[in-house]
Amino acid sequence: MIDAERELISTMLDTVEWGVEPKEGWEKFALNLAEISCEKYKMQIQE
């Protein structure tokens, strides 16, 4: 598992664990998280 995957999973678990809907809503939360994770993944692959 690479850092981008680890961070994606931990962020999802931390958010879901509390059971409180994110301010921006679940759909926006998931889209933002996927976008950030994708960018980090690309950077790690390039290194």
Tab-separated table of C-alpha atoms in Angstrom:
chain	number	residue	atom	x	y	z
A	1	MET	CA	0.000	0.000	0.000
A	2	ILE	CA	1.360	3.397	-0.938
A	3	ASP	CA	0.966	6.626	1.016
A	4	ALA	CA	-1.858	7.925	-1.206
A	5	GLU	CA	-3.896	4.772	-0.580
A	6	ARG	CA	-3.157	4.808	3.137
A	7	GLU	CA	-4.240	8.443	3.425
A	8	LEU	CA	-7.392	7.823	1.362
A	9	ILE	CA	-8.451	4.922	3.558
A	10	SER	CA	-7.654	6.663	6.842
A	11	THR	CA	-9.530	9.834	5.823
A	12	MET	CA	-12.577	7.806	4.803
A	13	LEU	CA	-12.527	5.767	8.011
A	14	ASP	CA	-12.058	8.828	10.219
A	15	THR	CA	-15.001	10.583	8.579
A	16	VAL	CA	-17.358	7.611	8.445
A	17	GLU	CA	-16.459	6.492	11.965
A	18	TRP	CA	-18.060	9.592	13.476
A	19	GLY	CA	-21.205	9.166	11.373
A	20	VAL	CA	-21.537	12.913	10.896
A	21	GLU	CA	-22.231	14.111	7.378
A	22	PRO	CA	-19.423	16.327	6.034
A	23	LYS	CA	-20.306	20.025	5.633
A	24	GLU	CA	-20.136	19.760	1.849
A	25	GLY	CA	-22.222	16.566	1.754
A	26	TRP	CA	-21.106	12.998	1.053
A	27	GLU	CA	-20.970	13.313	-2.742
A	28	LYS	CA	-18.747	16.405	-2.698
A	29	PHE	CA	-16.634	14.878	0.080
A	30	ALA	CA	-16.056	11.725	-1.991
A	31	LEU	CA	-15.285	13.667	-5.170
A	32	ASN	CA	-12.786	15.929	-3.394
A	33	LEU	CA	-11.130	13.001	-1.656
A	34	ALA	CA	-10.845	11.055	-4.922
A	35	GLU	CA	-9.348	14.056	-6.707
A	36	ILE	CA	-6.783	14.678	-3.971
A	37	SER	CA	-5.875	10.987	-3.788
A	38	CYS	CA	-5.479	10.766	-7.561
A	39	GLU	CA	-3.099	13.742	-7.602
A	40	LYS	CA	-1.022	12.302	-4.749
A	41	TYR	CA	-0.928	8.931	-6.488
A	42	LYS	CA	0.321	10.533	-9.717
A	43	MET	CA	3.052	12.397	-7.811
A	44	GLN	CA	4.195	9.223	-6.038
A	45	ILE	CA	4.344	7.272	-9.295
A	46	GLN	CA	6.482	9.997	-10.892
A	47	GLU	CA	8.994	9.887	-8.020
